[in-house]
PDB file of C-alpha atoms in Angstrom:
ATOM      1  CA  MET A   1       0.137  -0.036  -0.117  1.00 86.00           C
ATOM      2  CA  LYS A   2       1.097   3.417  -0.928  1.00 91.00           C
ATOM      3  CA  ILE A   3       0.603   6.812   0.428  1.00 94.00           C
ATOM      4  CA  VAL A   4       1.918   9.928  -1.115  1.00 95.00           C
ATOM      5  CA  ALA A   5       3.095  12.753   1.211  1.00 94.00           C
ATOM      6  CA  ALA A   6       2.082  15.891  -0.202  1.00 93.00           C
ATOM      7  CA  SER A   7       5.221  17.809   1.073  1.00 87.00           C
ATOM      8  CA  SER A   8       8.648  18.805  -0.141  1.00 80.00           C
ATOM      9  CA  ASN A   9       9.661  19.258   3.403  1.00 82.00           C
ATOM     10  CA  LYS A  10      11.956  16.509   4.335  1.00 83.00           C
ATOM     11  CA  ASN A  11      11.361  16.954   8.198  1.00 80.00           C
ATOM     12  CA  LYS A  12       7.526  16.717   7.736  1.00 83.00           C
ATOM     13  CA  ILE A  13       7.919  13.572   5.711  1.00 87.00           C
ATOM     14  CA  LEU A  14      10.328  11.881   8.405  1.00 85.00           C
ATOM     15  CA  GLU A  15       7.662  12.732  10.916  1.00 83.00           C
ATOM     16  CA  ILE A  16       4.967  11.107   8.786  1.00 88.00           C
ATOM     17  CA  LYS A  17       7.348   8.116   8.170  1.00 86.00           C
ATOM     18  CA  ASP A  18       7.968   7.683  12.048  1.00 83.00           C
ATOM     19  CA  LYS A  19       4.318   7.877  12.868  1.00 83.00           C
ATOM     20  CA  PHE A  20       3.002   5.256  10.130  1.00 85.00           C
ATOM     21  CA  SER A  21       6.184   3.021  10.578  1.00 82.00           C
ATOM     22  CA  SER A  22       4.244   0.421  12.592  1.00 82.00           C
ATOM     23  CA  ILE A  23       2.171  -0.506   9.470  1.00 84.00           C
ATOM     24  CA  SER A  24       4.852  -3.080   7.566  1.00 79.00           C
ATOM     25  CA  GLU A  25       3.075  -3.075   4.284  1.00 85.00           C
ATOM     26  CA  LEU A  26       2.825   0.806   3.988  1.00 87.00           C
ATOM     27  CA  GLU A  27       5.269   2.821   1.833  1.00 90.00           C
ATOM     28  CA  ILE A  28       5.277   6.595   2.352  1.00 91.00           C
ATOM     29  CA  ILE A  29       6.127   8.034  -1.199  1.00 91.00           C
ATOM     30  CA  PRO A  30       7.492  11.781  -1.214  1.00 90.00           C
ATOM     31  CA  LEU A  31       5.996  14.118  -3.580  1.00 90.00           C
ATOM     32  CA  SER A  32       9.530  14.723  -5.089  1.00 89.00           C
ATOM     33  CA  GLU A  33       9.202  11.160  -6.721  1.00 90.00           C
ATOM     34  CA  TYR A  34       6.777  12.628  -9.050  1.00 89.00           C
ATOM     35  CA  GLY A  35       7.080  15.000 -11.796  1.00 84.00           C
ATOM     36  CA  ASN A  36       5.312  18.072 -13.129  1.00 87.00           C
ATOM     37  CA  ILE A  37       3.411  18.492  -9.810  1.00 88.00           C
ATOM     38  CA  PRO A  38       0.570  20.908 -10.233  1.00 90.00           C
ATOM     39  CA  GLU A  39       0.959  24.228  -8.667  1.00 88.00           C
ATOM     40  CA  ILE A  40      -1.302  24.565  -5.383  1.00 89.00           C
ATOM     41  CA  ILE A  41      -2.229  27.958  -4.355  1.00 87.00           C
ATOM     42  CA  GLU A  42      -2.883  27.879  -0.525  1.00 87.00           C
ATOM     43  CA  ASP A  43      -5.426  30.428  -0.438  1.00 90.00           C
ATOM     44  CA  GLY A  44      -7.625  29.070   2.433  1.00 92.00           C
ATOM     45  CA  ASP A  45      -8.498  31.038   5.610  1.00 93.00           C
ATOM     46  CA  THR A  46      -7.777  28.181   7.855  1.00 96.00           C
ATOM     47  CA  PHE A  47      -4.968  25.426   8.167  1.00 96.00           C
ATOM     48  CA  LEU A  48      -7.695  22.658   7.606  1.00 97.00           C
ATOM     49  CA  GLU A  49      -8.747  24.448   4.264  1.00 97.00           C
ATOM     50  CA  ASN A  50      -5.382  24.339   2.854  1.00 96.00           C
ATOM     51  CA  ALA A  51      -4.529  20.838   3.864  1.00 97.00           C
ATOM     52  CA  ILE A  52      -7.716  19.461   2.353  1.00 97.00           C
ATOM     53  CA  LYS A  53      -6.937  21.340  -1.031  1.00 97.00           C
ATOM     54  CA  LYS A  54      -3.448  19.891  -0.945  1.00 96.00           C
ATOM     55  CA  ALA A  55      -4.603  16.469  -0.238  1.00 97.00           C
ATOM     56  CA  LYS A  56      -7.254  16.325  -3.067  1.00 97.00           C
ATOM     57  CA  VAL A  57      -4.900  17.941  -5.785  1.00 96.00           C
ATOM     58  CA  ILE A  58      -2.195  15.411  -5.100  1.00 96.00           C
ATOM     59  CA  ARG A  59      -4.597  12.557  -4.601  1.00 97.00           C
ATOM     60  CA  ASP A  60      -6.179  13.540  -8.176  1.00 96.00           C
ATOM     61  CA  TYR A  61      -2.932  13.933  -9.704  1.00 96.00           C
ATOM     62  CA  THR A  62      -1.205  10.572  -8.486  1.00 95.00           C
ATOM     63  CA  GLY A  63      -4.168   8.482  -8.158  1.00 96.00           C
ATOM     64  CA  GLU A  64      -2.884   7.403  -4.791  1.00 95.00           C
ATOM     65  CA  ILE A  65      -3.829   7.514  -1.097  1.00 96.00           C
ATOM     66  CA  THR A  66      -2.469  11.172  -0.229  1.00 97.00           C
ATOM     67  CA  ILE A  67      -1.577  12.713   3.081  1.00 97.00           C
ATOM     68  CA  ALA A  68      -1.153  16.283   3.494  1.00 96.00           C
ATOM     69  CA  ASP A  69      -0.777  18.859   6.348  1.00 94.00           C
ATOM     70  CA  ASP A  70      -0.763  22.665   6.882  1.00 94.00           C
ATOM     71  CA  SER A  71       0.427  24.007   9.954  1.00 93.00           C
ATOM     72  CA  GLY A  72       1.823  27.152  11.440  1.00 95.00           C
ATOM     73  CA  LEU A  73       2.490  29.404  14.457  1.00 97.00           C
ATOM     74  CA  VAL A  74      -0.176  31.627  15.830  1.00 98.00           C
ATOM     75  CA  VAL A  75       0.911  34.505  18.072  1.00 98.00           C
ATOM     76  CA  ASP A  76      -1.563  36.048  20.223  1.00 98.00           C
ATOM     77  CA  PHE A  77       0.337  39.240  20.581  1.00 98.00           C
ATOM     78  CA  LEU A  78       0.612  39.708  16.769  1.00 97.00           C
ATOM     79  CA  ASN A  79      -3.023  39.028  16.475  1.00 97.00           C
ATOM     80  CA  GLY A  80      -2.518  35.751  15.093  1.00 97.00           C
ATOM     81  CA  GLU A  81       0.256  36.246  12.841  1.00 97.00           C
ATOM     82  CA  PRO A  82       1.997  34.488  11.072  1.00 97.00           C
ATOM     83  CA  GLY A  83      -0.880  32.186  10.911  1.00 96.00           C
ATOM     84  CA  VAL A  84      -1.611  30.412   7.519  1.00 95.00           C
ATOM     85  CA  TYR A  85       1.177  32.570   6.052  1.00 94.00           C
ATOM     86  CA  SER A  86       3.572  30.937   8.475  1.00 94.00           C
ATOM     87  CA  ALA A  87       5.764  29.330   5.467  1.00 89.00           C
ATOM     88  CA  ARG A  88       6.004  32.562   3.693  1.00 90.00           C
ATOM     89  CA  TYR A  89       5.867  34.934   6.545  1.00 95.00           C
ATOM     90  CA  GLY A  90       7.878  38.210   5.650  1.00 93.00           C
ATOM     91  CA  GLY A  91       8.112  37.185   1.788  1.00 91.00           C
ATOM     92  CA  LYS A  92       9.029  34.313  -0.232  1.00 85.00           C
ATOM     93  CA  ASN A  93      12.782  34.872  -0.120  1.00 90.00           C
ATOM     94  CA  LEU A  94      13.169  34.801   3.608  1.00 95.00           C
ATOM     95  CA  THR A  95      14.803  31.802   5.535  1.00 94.00           C
ATOM     96  CA  ASP A  96      13.556  30.016   8.547  1.00 94.00           C
ATOM     97  CA  ILE A  97      15.888  31.899  10.604  1.00 95.00           C
ATOM     98  CA  ASP A  98      14.936  35.329   8.811  1.00 96.00           C
ATOM     99  CA  ARG A  99      11.189  34.561   9.656  1.00 97.00           C
ATOM    100  CA  TYR A 100      11.744  33.675  13.374  1.00 97.00           C
ATOM    101  CA  ASN A 101      13.868  36.721  13.917  1.00 97.00           C
ATOM    102  CA  LEU A 102      11.167  38.887  12.262  1.00 97.00           C
ATOM    103  CA  ILE A 103       8.729  37.570  14.990  1.00 98.00           C
ATOM    104  CA  LEU A 104      11.428  38.297  17.847  1.00 98.00           C
ATOM    105  CA  GLU A 105      12.015  41.630  16.426  1.00 97.00           C
ATOM    106  CA  LYS A 106       8.160  42.485  16.289  1.00 97.00           C
ATOM    107  CA  MET A 107       7.604  40.995  19.789  1.00 96.00           C
ATOM    108  CA  GLY A 108      10.528  42.980  21.291  1.00 95.00           C
ATOM    109  CA  ASP A 109      10.823  43.024  25.139  1.00 95.00           C
ATOM    110  CA  VAL A 110       7.052  42.076  25.707  1.00 97.00           C
ATOM    111  CA  GLU A 111       6.430  40.470  29.300  1.00 97.00           C
ATOM    112  CA  PHE A 112       6.758  36.681  29.296  1.00 95.00           C
ATOM    113  CA  ASP A 113       2.848  36.018  30.070  1.00 95.00           C
ATOM    114  CA  LYS A 114       2.147  38.072  27.067  1.00 97.00           C
ATOM    115  CA  ARG A 115       4.046  36.086  24.590  1.00 98.00           C
ATOM    116  CA  THR A 116       1.580  33.012  24.497  1.00 98.00           C
ATOM    117  CA  ALA A 117       1.479  31.168  21.136  1.00 98.00           C
ATOM    118  CA  ARG A 118       0.524  27.938  19.822  1.00 98.00           C
ATOM    119  CA  PHE A 119       1.484  25.774  16.770  1.00 97.00           C
ATOM    120  CA  ILE A 120      -1.399  24.239  15.015  1.00 97.00           C
ATOM    121  CA  CYS A 121      -1.385  21.360  12.390  1.00 96.00           C
ATOM    122  CA  ALA A 122      -4.344  20.150  10.268  1.00 97.00           C
ATOM    123  CA  ILE A 123      -3.573  16.531   8.708  1.00 97.00           C
ATOM    124  CA  VAL A 124      -5.652  15.318   5.890  1.00 98.00           C
ATOM    125  CA  ILE A 125      -5.713  11.939   4.191  1.00 97.00           C
ATOM    126  CA  ALA A 126      -7.532  11.719   0.990  1.00 98.00           C
ATOM    127  CA  PHE A 127      -8.389   8.439  -0.520  1.00 97.00           C
ATOM    128  CA  PRO A 128      -9.065   7.683  -4.433  1.00 96.00           C
ATOM    129  CA  ASN A 129     -12.706   6.615  -3.542  1.00 96.00           C
ATOM    130  CA  GLY A 130     -13.273  10.156  -2.498  1.00 96.00           C
ATOM    131  CA  LYS A 131     -13.084   9.447   1.428  1.00 96.00           C
ATOM    132  CA  ILE A 132     -11.463  12.312   3.382  1.00 97.00           C
ATOM    133  CA  ILE A 133      -9.843  11.835   6.939  1.00 96.00           C
ATOM    134  CA  THR A 134      -9.165  15.145   8.921  1.00 98.00           C
ATOM    135  CA  ALA A 135      -7.294  15.616  12.181  1.00 97.00           C
ATOM    136  CA  GLU A 136      -6.544  19.183  13.808  1.00 97.00           C
ATOM    137  CA  GLU A 137      -4.540  19.556  16.912  1.00 96.00           C
ATOM    138  CA  LYS A 138      -2.290  22.253  18.789  1.00 97.00           C
ATOM    139  CA  CYS A 139       0.425  22.636  20.957  1.00 96.00           C
ATOM    140  CA  GLU A 140       0.446  25.607  23.306  1.00 97.00           C
ATOM    141  CA  GLY A 141       3.810  27.574  24.360  1.00 97.00           C
ATOM    142  CA  ILE A 142       5.447  30.955  24.544  1.00 98.00           C
ATOM    143  CA  ILE A 143       7.708  32.821  22.068  1.00 98.00           C
ATOM    144  CA  ALA A 144      11.363  32.866  23.707  1.00 98.00           C
ATOM    145  CA  TYR A 145      13.367  36.060  23.981  1.00 97.00           C
ATOM    146  CA  LYS A 146      16.005  34.339  21.762  1.00 96.00           C
ATOM    147  CA  PRO A 147      16.431  31.160  19.568  1.00 97.00           C
ATOM    148  CA  GLY A 148      17.582  27.847  21.010  1.00 96.00           C
ATOM    149  CA  GLY A 149      18.463  24.388  19.771  1.00 95.00           C
ATOM    150  CA  THR A 150      19.250  22.999  16.555  1.00 92.00           C
ATOM    151  CA  MET A 151      17.194  19.759  16.337  1.00 89.00           C
ATOM    152  CA  GLY A 152      13.689  21.558  15.050  1.00 81.00           C
ATOM    153  CA  PHE A 153      13.041  23.513  11.878  1.00 87.00           C
ATOM    154  CA  GLY A 154      10.856  26.194  11.068  1.00 92.00           C
ATOM    155  CA  TYR A 155       9.977  28.275  14.232  1.00 96.00           C
ATOM    156  CA  ASP A 156      10.851  25.493  16.644  1.00 95.00           C
ATOM    157  CA  PRO A 157      13.958  27.384  18.053  1.00 97.00           C
ATOM    158  CA  ILE A 158      11.785  30.300  19.309  1.00 97.00           C
ATOM    159  CA  PHE A 159       8.586  28.396  20.459  1.00 97.00           C
ATOM    160  CA  TYR A 160       9.234  27.586  24.483  1.00 97.00           C
ATOM    161  CA  LEU A 161       7.730  24.719  26.257  1.00 97.00           C
ATOM    162  CA  PRO A 162       7.178  25.931  29.625  1.00 96.00           C
ATOM    163  CA  GLU A 163       6.650  22.419  31.092  1.00 94.00           C
ATOM    164  CA  LEU A 164       9.759  21.285  29.539  1.00 95.00           C
ATOM    165  CA  LYS A 165      11.879  24.347  30.199  1.00 96.00           C
ATOM    166  CA  SER A 166      13.144  23.930  26.541  1.00 97.00           C
ATOM    167  CA  THR A 167      12.262  25.128  22.882  1.00 97.00           C
ATOM    168  CA  MET A 168      10.869  22.705  20.463  1.00 95.00           C
ATOM    169  CA  ALA A 169      14.239  22.788  18.764  1.00 96.00           C
ATOM    170  CA  GLU A 170      15.966  21.446  21.982  1.00 97.00           C
ATOM    171  CA  ILE A 171      14.008  18.014  22.068  1.00 95.00           C
ATOM    172  CA  SER A 172      14.546  14.948  20.183  1.00 90.00           C
ATOM    173  CA  LEU A 173      12.226  13.870  17.441  1.00 81.00           C
ATOM    174  CA  SER A 174      10.713  11.157  19.605  1.00 82.00           C
ATOM    175  CA  GLU A 175       9.859  13.613  22.225  1.00 88.00           C
ATOM    176  CA  LYS A 176       8.548  16.200  19.820  1.00 86.00           C
ATOM    177  CA  ASN A 177       6.197  13.687  18.029  1.00 80.00           C
ATOM    178  CA  LYS A 178       4.608  13.088  21.515  1.00 85.00           C
ATOM    179  CA  ILE A 179       3.599  16.579  22.384  1.00 90.00           C
ATOM    180  CA  SER A 180       3.759  18.694  19.030  1.00 89.00           C
ATOM    181  CA  HIS A 181       1.049  19.912  17.049  1.00 91.00           C
ATOM    182  CA  ARG A 182       2.026  17.698  14.216  1.00 88.00           C
ATOM    183  CA  GLY A 183       2.782  14.562  16.230  1.00 87.00           C
ATOM    184  CA  LYS A 184      -0.662  14.636  17.984  1.00 92.00           C
ATOM    185  CA  ALA A 185      -2.255  15.387  14.637  1.00 94.00           C
ATOM    186  CA  LEU A 186      -0.738  12.577  12.693  1.00 92.00           C
ATOM    187  CA  GLU A 187      -1.476  10.229  15.901  1.00 91.00           C
ATOM    188  CA  SER A 188      -5.201  11.137  15.405  1.00 94.00           C
ATOM    189  CA  ALA A 189      -5.020  10.699  11.758  1.00 95.00           C
ATOM    190  CA  TYR A 190      -3.240   7.543  12.113  1.00 93.00           C
ATOM    191  CA  LYS A 191      -5.958   5.895  14.373  1.00 93.00           C
ATOM    192  CA  LEU A 192      -8.627   7.165  11.709  1.00 94.00           C
ATOM    193  CA  PHE A 193      -6.479   5.599   8.980  1.00 93.00           C
ATOM    194  CA  LEU A 194      -6.446   2.114  10.501  1.00 90.00           C
ATOM    195  CA  ASP A 195     -10.284   2.419  10.688  1.00 88.00           C
ATOM    196  CA  GLU A 196     -10.390   2.608   7.068  1.00 84.00           C
ATOM    197  CA  VAL A 197      -7.802  -0.020   5.886  1.00 77.00           C
TER     198      VAL A 197
END
């Protein structure tokens, strides 16, 4: 059985493979193995809308079961920014480091208790028969005053987890998969997937 991962992000694909690894006959195929991928305009107002769109487009293109996600950071002090624009916040040419530094710059010296934020992840699995599974989860945290850690990606180095006294980039992949927005959403989607196959 194949599932196409509708992502070009190697880290996300690793997390998907890790979560679904217990299904021995299942093969996760990265999107990079297909050519001439149709462009997907992520114009939804929510993470779930964008994930559904991605999953359906890639399912229709490949004819295979497809798993897609849309996720991002929501910062309360910034009125929900970067939100659904997390991957392109500040402009297309910025690096992950540029993006999280932009947030740190906008936050300045705002007090700790006003730096609340959450990661949100929507996971969608689209089947060739038209069936769709959706799962959405979040992970609460605080925007750190400075980046820390090298094990994560995206905004992980500035996302502080008070209960662990670490940023998301300072914990192992196995720890992250237990508590992160994507880890929890993948777990929910995985359980729903098992009910379907």
